[in-house]
Short mmCIF file of C-alpha atoms and ligand atoms in Angstrom, two decimals:
data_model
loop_
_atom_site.label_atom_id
_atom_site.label_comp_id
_atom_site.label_asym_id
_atom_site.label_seq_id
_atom_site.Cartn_x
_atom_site.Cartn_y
_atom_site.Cartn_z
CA UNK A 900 -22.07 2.48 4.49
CA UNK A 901 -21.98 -0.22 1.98
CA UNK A 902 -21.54 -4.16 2.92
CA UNK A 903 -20.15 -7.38 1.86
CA UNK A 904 -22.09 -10.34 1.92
CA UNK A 905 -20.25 -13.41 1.86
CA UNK A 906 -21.46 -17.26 1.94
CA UNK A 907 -18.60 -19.74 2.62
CA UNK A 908 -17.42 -23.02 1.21
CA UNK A 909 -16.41 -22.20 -2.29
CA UNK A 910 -13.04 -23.36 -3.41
CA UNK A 911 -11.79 -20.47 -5.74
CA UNK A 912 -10.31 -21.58 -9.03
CA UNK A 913 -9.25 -19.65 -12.49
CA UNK A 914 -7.47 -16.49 -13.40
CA UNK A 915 -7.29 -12.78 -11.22
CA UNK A 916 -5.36 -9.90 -12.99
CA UNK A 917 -3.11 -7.89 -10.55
CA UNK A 918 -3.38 -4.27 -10.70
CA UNK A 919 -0.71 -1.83 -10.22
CA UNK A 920 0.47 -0.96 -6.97
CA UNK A 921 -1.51 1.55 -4.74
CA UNK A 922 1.84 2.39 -2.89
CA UNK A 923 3.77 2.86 -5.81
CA UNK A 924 1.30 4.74 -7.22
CA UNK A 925 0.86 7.24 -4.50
CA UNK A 926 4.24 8.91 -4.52
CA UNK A 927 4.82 8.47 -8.23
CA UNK A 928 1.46 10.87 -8.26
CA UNK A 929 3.55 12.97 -6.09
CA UNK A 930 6.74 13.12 -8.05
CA UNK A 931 4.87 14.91 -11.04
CA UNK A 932 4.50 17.61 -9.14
CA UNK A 933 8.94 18.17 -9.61
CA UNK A 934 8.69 19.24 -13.13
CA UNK A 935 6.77 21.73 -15.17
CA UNK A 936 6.38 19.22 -17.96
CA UNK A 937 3.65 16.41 -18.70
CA UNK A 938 3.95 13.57 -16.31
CA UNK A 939 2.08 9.98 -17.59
CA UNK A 940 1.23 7.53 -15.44
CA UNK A 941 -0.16 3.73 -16.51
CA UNK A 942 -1.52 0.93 -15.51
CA UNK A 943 -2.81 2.92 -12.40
CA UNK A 944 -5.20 1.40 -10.17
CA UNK A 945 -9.07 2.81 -9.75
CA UNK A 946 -8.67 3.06 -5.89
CA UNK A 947 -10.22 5.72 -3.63
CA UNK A 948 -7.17 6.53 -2.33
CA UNK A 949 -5.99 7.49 -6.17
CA UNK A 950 -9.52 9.76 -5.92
CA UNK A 951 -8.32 11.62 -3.02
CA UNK A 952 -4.84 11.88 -3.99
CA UNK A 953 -5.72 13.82 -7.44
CA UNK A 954 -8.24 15.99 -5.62
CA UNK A 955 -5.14 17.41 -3.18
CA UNK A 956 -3.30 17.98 -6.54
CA UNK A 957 -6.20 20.01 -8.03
CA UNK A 958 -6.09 21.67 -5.09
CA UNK A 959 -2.14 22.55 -5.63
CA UNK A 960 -2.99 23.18 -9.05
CA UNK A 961 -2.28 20.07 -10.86
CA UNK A 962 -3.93 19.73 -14.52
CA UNK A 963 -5.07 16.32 -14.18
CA UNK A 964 -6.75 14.49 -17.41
CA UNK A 965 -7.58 10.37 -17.48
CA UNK A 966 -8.83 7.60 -19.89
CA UNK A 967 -9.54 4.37 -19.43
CA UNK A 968 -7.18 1.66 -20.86
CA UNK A 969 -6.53 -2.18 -21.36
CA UNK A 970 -2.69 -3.46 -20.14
CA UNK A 971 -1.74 -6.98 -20.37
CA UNK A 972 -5.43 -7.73 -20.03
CA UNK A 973 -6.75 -5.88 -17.33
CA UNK A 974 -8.82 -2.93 -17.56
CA UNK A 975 -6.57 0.61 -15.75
CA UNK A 976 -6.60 3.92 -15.72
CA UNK A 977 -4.17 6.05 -17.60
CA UNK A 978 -3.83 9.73 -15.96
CA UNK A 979 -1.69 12.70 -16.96
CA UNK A 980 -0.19 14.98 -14.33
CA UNK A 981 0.50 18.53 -15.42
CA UNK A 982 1.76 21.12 -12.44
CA UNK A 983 2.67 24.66 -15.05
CA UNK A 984 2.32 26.52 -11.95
CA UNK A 985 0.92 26.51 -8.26
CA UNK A 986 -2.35 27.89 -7.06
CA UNK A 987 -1.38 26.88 -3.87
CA UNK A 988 1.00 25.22 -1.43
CA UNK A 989 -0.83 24.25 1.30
CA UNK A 990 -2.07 20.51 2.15
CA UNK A 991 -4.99 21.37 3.85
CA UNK A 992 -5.95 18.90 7.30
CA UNK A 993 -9.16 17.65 5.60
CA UNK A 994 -7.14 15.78 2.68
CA UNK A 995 -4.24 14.72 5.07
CA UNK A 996 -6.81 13.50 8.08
CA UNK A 997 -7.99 11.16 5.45
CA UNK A 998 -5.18 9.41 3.78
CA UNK A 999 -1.63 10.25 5.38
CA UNK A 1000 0.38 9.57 2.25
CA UNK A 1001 -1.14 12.70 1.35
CA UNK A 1002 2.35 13.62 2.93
CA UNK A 1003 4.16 12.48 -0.54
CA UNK A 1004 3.62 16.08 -0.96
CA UNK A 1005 6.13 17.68 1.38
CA UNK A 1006 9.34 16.44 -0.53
CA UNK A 1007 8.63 17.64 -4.39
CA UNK A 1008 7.06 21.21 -3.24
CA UNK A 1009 10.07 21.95 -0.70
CA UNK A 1010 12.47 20.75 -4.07
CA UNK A 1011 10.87 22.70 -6.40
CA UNK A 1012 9.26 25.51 -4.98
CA UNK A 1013 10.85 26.31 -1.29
CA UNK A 1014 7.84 26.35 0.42
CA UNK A 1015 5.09 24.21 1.66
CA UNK A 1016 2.38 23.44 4.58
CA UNK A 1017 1.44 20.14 5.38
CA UNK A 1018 -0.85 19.42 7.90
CA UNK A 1019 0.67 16.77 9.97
CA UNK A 1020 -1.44 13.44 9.17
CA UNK A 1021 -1.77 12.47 13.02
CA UNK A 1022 -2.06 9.00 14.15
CA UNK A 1023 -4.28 6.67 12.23
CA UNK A 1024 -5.89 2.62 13.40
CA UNK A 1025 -2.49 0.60 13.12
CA UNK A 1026 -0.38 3.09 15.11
CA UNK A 1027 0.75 7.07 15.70
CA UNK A 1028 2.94 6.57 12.48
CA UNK A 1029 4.88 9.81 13.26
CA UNK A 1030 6.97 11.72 10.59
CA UNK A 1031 9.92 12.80 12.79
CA UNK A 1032 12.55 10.95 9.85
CA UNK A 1033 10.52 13.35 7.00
CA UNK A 1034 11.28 15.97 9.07
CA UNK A 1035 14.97 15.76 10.42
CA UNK A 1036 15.98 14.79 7.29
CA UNK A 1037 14.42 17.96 5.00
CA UNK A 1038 16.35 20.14 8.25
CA UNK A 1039 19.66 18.60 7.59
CA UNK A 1040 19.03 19.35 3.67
CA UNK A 1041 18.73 22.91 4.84
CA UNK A 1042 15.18 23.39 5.06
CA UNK A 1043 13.59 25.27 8.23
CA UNK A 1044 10.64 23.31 9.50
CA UNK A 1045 7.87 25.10 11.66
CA UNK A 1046 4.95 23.40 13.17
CA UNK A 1047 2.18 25.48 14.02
CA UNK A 1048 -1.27 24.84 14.70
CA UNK A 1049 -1.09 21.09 13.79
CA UNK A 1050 0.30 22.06 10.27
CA UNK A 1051 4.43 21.67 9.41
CA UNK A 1052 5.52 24.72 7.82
CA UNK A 1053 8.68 24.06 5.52
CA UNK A 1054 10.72 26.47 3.80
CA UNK A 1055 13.67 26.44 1.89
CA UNK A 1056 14.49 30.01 0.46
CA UNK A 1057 18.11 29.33 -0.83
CA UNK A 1058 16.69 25.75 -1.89
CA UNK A 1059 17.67 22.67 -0.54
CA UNK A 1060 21.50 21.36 -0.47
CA UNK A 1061 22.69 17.44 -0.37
CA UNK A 1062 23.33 15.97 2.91
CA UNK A 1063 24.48 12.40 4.19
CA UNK A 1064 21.43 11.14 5.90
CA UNK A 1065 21.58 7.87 7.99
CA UNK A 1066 17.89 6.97 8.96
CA UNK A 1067 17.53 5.05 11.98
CA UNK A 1068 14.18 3.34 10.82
CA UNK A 1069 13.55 2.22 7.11
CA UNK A 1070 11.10 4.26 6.51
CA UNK A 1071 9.37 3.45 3.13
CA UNK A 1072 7.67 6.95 3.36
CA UNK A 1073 10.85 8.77 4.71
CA UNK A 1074 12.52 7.46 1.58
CA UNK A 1075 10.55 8.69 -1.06
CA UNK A 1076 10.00 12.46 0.27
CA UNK A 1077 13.55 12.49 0.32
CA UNK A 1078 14.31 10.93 -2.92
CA UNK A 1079 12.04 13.33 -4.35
CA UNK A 1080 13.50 16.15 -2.71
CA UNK A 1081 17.23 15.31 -2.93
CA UNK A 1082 16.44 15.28 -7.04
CA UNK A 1083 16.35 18.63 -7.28
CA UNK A 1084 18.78 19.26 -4.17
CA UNK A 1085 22.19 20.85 -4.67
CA UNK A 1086 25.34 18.60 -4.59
CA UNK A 1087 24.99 14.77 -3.60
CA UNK A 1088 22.63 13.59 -0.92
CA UNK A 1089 23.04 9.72 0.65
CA UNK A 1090 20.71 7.94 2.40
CA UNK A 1091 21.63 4.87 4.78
CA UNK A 1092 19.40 2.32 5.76
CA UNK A 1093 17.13 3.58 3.35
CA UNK A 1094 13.67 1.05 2.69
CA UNK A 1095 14.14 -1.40 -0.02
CA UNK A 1096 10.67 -1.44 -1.04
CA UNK A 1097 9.89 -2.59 -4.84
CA UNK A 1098 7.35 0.46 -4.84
CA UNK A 1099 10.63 2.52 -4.11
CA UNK A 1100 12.63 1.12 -7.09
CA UNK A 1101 9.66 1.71 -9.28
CA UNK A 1102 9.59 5.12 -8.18
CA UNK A 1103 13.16 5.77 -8.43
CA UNK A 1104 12.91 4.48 -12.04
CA UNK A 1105 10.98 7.40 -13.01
CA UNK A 1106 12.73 9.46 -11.66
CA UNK A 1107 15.88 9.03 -13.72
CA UNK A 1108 13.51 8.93 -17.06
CA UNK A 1109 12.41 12.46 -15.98
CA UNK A 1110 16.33 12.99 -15.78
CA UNK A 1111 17.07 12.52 -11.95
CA UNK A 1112 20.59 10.65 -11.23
CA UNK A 1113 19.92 8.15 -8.49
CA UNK A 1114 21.91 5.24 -8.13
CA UNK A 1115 22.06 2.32 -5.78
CA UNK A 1116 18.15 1.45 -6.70
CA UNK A 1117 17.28 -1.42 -4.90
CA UNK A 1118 19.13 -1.57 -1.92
CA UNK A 1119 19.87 0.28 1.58
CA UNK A 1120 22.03 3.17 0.46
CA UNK A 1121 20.56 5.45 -2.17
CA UNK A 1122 22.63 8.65 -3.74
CA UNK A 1123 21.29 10.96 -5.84
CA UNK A 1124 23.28 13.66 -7.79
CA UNK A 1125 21.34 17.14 -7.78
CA UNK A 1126 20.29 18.42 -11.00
CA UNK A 1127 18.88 21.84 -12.00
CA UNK A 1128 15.38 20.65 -13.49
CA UNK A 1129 13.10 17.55 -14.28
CA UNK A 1130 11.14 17.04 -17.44
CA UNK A 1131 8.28 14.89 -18.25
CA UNK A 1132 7.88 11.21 -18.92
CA UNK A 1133 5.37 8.53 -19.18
CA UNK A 1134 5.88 5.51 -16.40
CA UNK A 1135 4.13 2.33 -15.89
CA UNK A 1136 3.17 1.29 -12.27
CA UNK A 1137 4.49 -1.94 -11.26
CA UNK A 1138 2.13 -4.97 -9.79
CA UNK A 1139 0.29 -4.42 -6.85
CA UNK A 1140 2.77 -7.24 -4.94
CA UNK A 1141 0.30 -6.81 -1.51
CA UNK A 1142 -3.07 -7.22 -3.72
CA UNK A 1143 -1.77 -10.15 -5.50
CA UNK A 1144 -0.10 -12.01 -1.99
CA UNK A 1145 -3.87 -11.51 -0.77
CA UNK A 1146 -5.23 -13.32 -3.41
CA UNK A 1147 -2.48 -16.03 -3.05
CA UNK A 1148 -4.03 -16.68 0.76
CA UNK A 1149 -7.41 -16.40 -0.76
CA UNK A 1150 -6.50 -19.26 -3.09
CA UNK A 1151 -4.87 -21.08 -0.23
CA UNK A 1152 -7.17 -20.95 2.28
CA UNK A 1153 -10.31 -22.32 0.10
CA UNK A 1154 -7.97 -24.94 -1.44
CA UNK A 1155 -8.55 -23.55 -4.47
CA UNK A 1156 -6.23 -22.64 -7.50
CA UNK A 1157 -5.42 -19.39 -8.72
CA UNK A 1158 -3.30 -17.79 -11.35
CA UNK A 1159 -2.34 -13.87 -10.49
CA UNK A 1160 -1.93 -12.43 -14.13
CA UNK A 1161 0.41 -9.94 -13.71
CA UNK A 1162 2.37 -10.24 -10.79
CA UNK A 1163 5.67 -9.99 -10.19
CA UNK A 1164 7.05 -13.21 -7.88
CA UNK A 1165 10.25 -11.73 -7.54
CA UNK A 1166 8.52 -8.90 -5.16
CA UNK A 1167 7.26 -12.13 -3.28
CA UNK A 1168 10.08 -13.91 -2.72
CA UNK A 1169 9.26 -14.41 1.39
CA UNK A 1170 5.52 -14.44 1.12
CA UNK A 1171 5.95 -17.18 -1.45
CA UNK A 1172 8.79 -18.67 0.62
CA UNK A 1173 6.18 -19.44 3.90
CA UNK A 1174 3.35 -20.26 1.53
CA UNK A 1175 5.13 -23.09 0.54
CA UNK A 1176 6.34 -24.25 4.05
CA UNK A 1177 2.98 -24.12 4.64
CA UNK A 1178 1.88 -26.60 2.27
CA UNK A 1179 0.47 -24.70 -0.54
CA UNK A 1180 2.14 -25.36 -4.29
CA UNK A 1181 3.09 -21.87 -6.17
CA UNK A 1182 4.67 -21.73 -9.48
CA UNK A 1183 6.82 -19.03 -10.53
CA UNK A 1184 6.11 -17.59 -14.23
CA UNK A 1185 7.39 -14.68 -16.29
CA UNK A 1186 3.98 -12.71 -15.84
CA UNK A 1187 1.90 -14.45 -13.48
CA UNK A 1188 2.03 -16.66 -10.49
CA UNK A 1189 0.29 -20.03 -10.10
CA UNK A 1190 -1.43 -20.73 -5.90
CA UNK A 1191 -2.47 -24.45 -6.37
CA UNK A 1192 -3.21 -25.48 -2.68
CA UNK A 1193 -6.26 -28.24 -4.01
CA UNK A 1194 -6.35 -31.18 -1.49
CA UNK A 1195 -3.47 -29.68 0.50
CA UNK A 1196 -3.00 -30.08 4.09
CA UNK A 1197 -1.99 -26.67 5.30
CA UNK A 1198 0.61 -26.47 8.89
CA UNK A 1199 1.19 -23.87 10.85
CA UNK A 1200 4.20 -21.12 9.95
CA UNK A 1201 5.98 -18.82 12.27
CA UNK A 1202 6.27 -15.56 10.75
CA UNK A 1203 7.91 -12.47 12.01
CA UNK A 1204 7.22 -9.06 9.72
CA UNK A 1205 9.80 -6.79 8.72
CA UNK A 1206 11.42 -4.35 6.44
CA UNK A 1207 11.64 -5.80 2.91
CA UNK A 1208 12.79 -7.67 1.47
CA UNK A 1209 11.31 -9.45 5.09
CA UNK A 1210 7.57 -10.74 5.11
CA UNK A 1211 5.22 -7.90 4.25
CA UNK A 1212 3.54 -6.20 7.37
CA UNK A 1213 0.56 -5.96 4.64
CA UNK A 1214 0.12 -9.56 4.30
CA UNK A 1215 0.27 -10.44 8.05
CA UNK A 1216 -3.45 -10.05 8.93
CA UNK A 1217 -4.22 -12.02 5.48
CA UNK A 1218 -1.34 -15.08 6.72
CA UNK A 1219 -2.73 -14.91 10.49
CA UNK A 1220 -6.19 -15.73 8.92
CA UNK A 1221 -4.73 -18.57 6.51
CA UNK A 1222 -3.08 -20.45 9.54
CA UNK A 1223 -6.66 -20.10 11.59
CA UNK A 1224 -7.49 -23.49 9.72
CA UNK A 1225 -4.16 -24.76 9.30
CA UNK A 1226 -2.63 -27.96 11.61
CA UNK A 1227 -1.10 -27.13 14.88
CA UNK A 1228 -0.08 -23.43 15.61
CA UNK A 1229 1.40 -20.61 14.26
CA UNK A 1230 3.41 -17.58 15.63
CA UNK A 1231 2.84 -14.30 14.19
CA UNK A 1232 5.21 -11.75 15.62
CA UNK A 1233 4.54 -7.81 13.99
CA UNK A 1234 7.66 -5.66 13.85
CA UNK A 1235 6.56 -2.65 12.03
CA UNK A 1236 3.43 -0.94 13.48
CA UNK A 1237 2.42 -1.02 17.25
CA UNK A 1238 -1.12 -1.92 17.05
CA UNK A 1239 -1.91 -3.84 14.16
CA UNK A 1240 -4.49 -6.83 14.95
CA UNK A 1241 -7.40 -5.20 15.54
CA UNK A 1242 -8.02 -8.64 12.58
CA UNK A 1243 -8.29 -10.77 15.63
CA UNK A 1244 -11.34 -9.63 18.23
CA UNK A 1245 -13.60 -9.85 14.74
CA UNK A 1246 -11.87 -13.19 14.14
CA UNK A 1247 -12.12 -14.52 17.33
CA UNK A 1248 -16.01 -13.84 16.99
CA UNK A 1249 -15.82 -16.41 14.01
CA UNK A 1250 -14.55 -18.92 16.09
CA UNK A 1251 -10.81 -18.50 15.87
CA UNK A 1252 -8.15 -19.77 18.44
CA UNK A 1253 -5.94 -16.65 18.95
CA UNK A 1254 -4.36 -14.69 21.74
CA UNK A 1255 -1.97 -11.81 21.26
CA UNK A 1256 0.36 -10.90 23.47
CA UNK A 1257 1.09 -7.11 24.01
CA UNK A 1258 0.09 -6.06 20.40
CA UNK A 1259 3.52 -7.66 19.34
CA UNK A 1260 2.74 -11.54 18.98
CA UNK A 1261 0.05 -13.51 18.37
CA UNK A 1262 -0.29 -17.55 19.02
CA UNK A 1263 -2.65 -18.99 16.91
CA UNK A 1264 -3.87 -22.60 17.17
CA UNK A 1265 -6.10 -24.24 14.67
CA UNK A 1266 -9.39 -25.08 14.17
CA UNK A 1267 -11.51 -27.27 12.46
CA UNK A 1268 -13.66 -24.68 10.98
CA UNK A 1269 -15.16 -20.88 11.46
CA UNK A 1270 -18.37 -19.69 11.67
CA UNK A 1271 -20.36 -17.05 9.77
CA UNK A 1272 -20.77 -13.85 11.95
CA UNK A 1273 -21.17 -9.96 11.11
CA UNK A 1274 -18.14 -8.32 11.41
CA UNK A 1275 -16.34 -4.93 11.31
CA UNK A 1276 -13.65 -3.52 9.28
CA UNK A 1277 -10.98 -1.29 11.13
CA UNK A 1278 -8.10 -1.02 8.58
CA UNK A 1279 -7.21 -1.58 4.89
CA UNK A 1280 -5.49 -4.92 5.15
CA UNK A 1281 -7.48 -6.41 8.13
CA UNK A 1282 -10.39 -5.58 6.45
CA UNK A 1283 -9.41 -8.42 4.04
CA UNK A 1284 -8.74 -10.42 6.53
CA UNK A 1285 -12.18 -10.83 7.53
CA UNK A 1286 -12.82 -11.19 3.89
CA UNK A 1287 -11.20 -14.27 3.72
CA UNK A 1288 -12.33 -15.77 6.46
CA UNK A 1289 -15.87 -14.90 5.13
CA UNK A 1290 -14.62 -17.49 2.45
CA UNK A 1291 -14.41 -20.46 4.49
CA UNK A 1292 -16.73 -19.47 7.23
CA UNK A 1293 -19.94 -21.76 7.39
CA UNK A 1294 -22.79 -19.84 6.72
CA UNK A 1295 -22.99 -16.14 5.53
CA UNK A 1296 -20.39 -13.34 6.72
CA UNK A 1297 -20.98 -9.78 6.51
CA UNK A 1298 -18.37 -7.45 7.00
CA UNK A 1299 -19.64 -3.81 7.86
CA UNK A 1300 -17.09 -0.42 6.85
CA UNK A 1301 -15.61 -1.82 3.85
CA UNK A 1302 -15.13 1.67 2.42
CA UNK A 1303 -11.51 0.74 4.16
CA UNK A 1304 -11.53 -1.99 1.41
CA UNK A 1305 -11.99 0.22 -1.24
CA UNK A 1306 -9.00 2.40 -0.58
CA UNK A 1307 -7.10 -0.60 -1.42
CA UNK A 1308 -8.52 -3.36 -3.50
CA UNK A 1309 -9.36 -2.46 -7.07
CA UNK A 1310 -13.05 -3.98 -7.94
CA UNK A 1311 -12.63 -6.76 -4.89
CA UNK A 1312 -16.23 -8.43 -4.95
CA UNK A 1313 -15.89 -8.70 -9.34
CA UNK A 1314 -12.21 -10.36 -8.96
CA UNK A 1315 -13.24 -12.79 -6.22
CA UNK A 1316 -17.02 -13.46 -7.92
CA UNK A 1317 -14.55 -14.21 -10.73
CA UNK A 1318 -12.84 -17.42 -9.31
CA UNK A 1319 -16.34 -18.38 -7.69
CA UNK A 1320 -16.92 -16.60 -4.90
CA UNK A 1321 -20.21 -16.20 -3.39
CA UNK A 1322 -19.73 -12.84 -2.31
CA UNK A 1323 -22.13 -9.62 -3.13
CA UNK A 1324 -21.85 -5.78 -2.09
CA UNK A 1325 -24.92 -4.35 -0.35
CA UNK A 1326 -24.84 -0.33 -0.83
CA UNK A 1327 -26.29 1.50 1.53
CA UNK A 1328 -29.32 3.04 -0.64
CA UNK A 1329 -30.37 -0.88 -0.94
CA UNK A 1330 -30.65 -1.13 3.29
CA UNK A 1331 -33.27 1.47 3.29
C1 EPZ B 2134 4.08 2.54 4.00
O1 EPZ B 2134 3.62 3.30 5.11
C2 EPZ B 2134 2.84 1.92 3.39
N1 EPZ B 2134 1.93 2.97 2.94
C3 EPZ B 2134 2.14 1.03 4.42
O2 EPZ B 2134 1.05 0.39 3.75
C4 EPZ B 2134 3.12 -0.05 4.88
O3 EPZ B 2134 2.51 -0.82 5.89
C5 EPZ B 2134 4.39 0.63 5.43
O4 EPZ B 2134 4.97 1.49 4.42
C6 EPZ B 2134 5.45 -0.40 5.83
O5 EPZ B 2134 5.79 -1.18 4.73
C7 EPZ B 2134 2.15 3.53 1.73
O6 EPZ B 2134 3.10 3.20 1.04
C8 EPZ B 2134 1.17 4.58 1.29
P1 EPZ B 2134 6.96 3.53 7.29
P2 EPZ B 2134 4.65 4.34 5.84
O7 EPZ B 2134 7.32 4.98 7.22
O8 EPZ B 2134 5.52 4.96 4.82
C9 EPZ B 2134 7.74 4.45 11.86
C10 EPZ B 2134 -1.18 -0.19 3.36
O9 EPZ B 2134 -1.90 -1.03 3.95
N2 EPZ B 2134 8.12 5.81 11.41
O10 EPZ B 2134 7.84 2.53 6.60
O11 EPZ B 2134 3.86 5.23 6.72
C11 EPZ B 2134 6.26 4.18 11.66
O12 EPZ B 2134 5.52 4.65 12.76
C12 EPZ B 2134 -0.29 0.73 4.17
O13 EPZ B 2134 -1.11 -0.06 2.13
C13 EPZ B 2134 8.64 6.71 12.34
O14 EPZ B 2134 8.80 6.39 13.52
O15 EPZ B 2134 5.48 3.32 6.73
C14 EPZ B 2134 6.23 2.66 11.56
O16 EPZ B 2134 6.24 2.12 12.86
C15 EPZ B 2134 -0.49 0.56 5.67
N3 EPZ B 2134 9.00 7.96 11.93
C16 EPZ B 2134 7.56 2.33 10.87
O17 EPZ B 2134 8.39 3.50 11.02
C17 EPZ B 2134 8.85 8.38 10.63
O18 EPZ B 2134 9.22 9.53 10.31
C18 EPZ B 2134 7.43 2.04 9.38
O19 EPZ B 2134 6.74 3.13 8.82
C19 EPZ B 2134 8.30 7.45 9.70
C20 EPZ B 2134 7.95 6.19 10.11
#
């Protein structure tokens, strides 16, 4: 499995262009699969998880055809999605096992075709992540859910109907199987305390250009007016907001200065709220965000995660690792997922002064410095955690299983080498 290699002590300083948005691309993927027409998607990021979700739509029967593009400076991926017909409508347990948002699925082939199986994605590192909301939610739209044999059988012979649906967690996935389902739903469906997730606005966005009525984008409740059939579009995927508020700590932490290209500050509002209670200088522009935090003093923040427009569950193992180094301590309380700082036994190997209290809180007190040490990645955003402590770490870092890294970050070690990191990938052919 390949490597990073990472000597500390460079201050990172110039220019990273943001991709677009892994989550946002996910379900938009997903959404194609609602109409029999030509669905274009830009601006898409080259992630493995992209990889894996176009092989499950091959497997549905999904024409899929790409080319490689330029927008606003930074080299993407431009893919069109074209679902004539199904060869299948199964979501086999090999494809779910390894990314659950393979579960984007459920929603659009329930809508359009009444039927699917979805094997049920099972827990995963950060927590059992179960999909009761999916579920209860497709039964009170009329559909009759079956689970057998570790798969969820759906079906929906007379088609789905509206319903008034009051979730009691914001569920960003809940939200977009349904909005993808209700589209093609008869009569009106609601949704209360639906997620407020920027990913979610972007993907209700194309789904009124592919001639979906949903109003109410952008905040808790959500109705959307059934409508006999979808047709085809071409969409642009928002800013990755989680890739660019990791770069923002990686400029922060060093003491460096950064300019995101590309992303969208108004998606940041909290992250960039703490960031500068911390100490660190950000300036808001149309297309790109300044992180200035040269000769800074950093202090320790509280933060608390939560549903957005709250701070980012994504960017708590990157902001736990920024206030390692920062004066006096910080309290970093995670709302969202039940076991999600598996960060802190690799960080505490680097010298770190944290202790976590029943998976829920963590004090952390800061140090003076952190020392070089191999480490292990567990999970997508923790994994870049240890990055970034690689950064400042005296000596050389290397952190093992990044293939969790890749699922996430678009070309990481080529965007950091960029601003000056000393950071290198070793593949696994070159340990031999
Ligand atoms: C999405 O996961 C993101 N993934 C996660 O990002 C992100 O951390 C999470 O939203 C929260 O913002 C994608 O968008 C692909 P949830 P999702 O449903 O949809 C519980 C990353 O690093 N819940 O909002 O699975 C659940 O267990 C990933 O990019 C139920 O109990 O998150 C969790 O505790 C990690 N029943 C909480 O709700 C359900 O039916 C929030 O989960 C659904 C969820």
């Amino acid at each position: 499995m390949d490597r990073l290699k990472i000597r500390g002590g460079k201050r990172l300083e110039g220019k990273i262009y943001i991709s677009g948005a892994k989550n946002a691309a996910l379900p938009l993927i997903c959404a194609s699969l609602l109409t029999d027409e030509k669905v274009i998607l830009t601006n898409m990021p080259m992630l493995s998880d992209i990889k894996s979700m176009n092989l499950l739509l091959e497997e549905l029967g999904t024409v899929i055809e790409s080319k490689d593009e330029i927008i606003d400076g930074n080299p993407c991926k431009n893919y069109t999605y074209y679902t004539p017909e199904f060869k299948s409508l199964v979501a086999p347990y090999d494809f779910v096992r390894k990314m659950r948002a393979s579960y984007y699925v459920l929603g659009p082939l329930l809508a359009r075709k009444g039927y699917v199986e979805l094997s049920l994605p099972g827990g995963c590192a950060i927590g059992a992540r179960p999909m009761d909301i999916h579920l209860s939610a497709l039964e009170q739209m009329g559909a009759t859910i079956e689970i057998k044999n570790g798969y969820v059988i759906a079906k929906a012979e007379k088609g789905l109907h509206g319903a008034h649906l009051v979730f009691n967690i914001a569920s960003v996935g809940a939200t977009c199987n349904i909005l993808m389902a209700a589209t093609l739903a008869k009569g009106q469906t609601i949704i209360e305390n639906a997620a407020r997730e920027p990913e979610i606005g972007d993907l209700a966005k194309m789904l009124n250009s592919m001639g979906a009525k949903i109003s109410g984008i952008g905040s808790s409740v959500l109705q959307i007016d059934g409508v006999e059939r979808l047709r085809g579009t071409i969409h642009k995927v928002i800013a990755d907001r989680i890739e660019a508020g990791s770069y923002a700590v990686a400029a922060a932490i060093t003491r460096g200065r950064i300019e995101l290209i590309n992303a969208q500050a108004e998606t940041l509002q909290t992250p960039i709220k703490i960031l500068r209670q911390t100490g660190v200088n950000i300036e808001e522009n149309e297309r790109s965000i300044i992180v200035d935090a040269k000769g800074c003093t950093l202090t320790g923040q509280d933060i608390i995660t939560d549903y957005y427009p709250g701070f980012p569950t994504d960017l708590q193992a990157q902001f736990l690792t920024l206030m390692l180094t920062a004066n006096g301590a910080s309290m970093v309380t995670e709302t969202i997922f039940e076991n999600r700082f598996m960060h802190v036994p690799e960080l505490l190997r680097m010298g770190a002064n944290i202790n976590v209290h029943r998976h829920a809180s963590a004090i952390v007190r800061g140090v003076d410095k952190l020392n070089a040490a191999p480490v292990m990645a567990t999970d997508l955003r923790a994994s870049f955690a240890l990055v970034l402590a690689g950064l400042i770490a005296e000596g050389e870092t290397v952190v093992n299983r990044i293939y969790h890294l890749d699922r996430g970050y678009e070309k990481l070690e080529e965007k950091l080498r960029s601003v000056g990191a000393d950071i290198e990938r070793i593949k696994d052919s070159e340990e031999e």
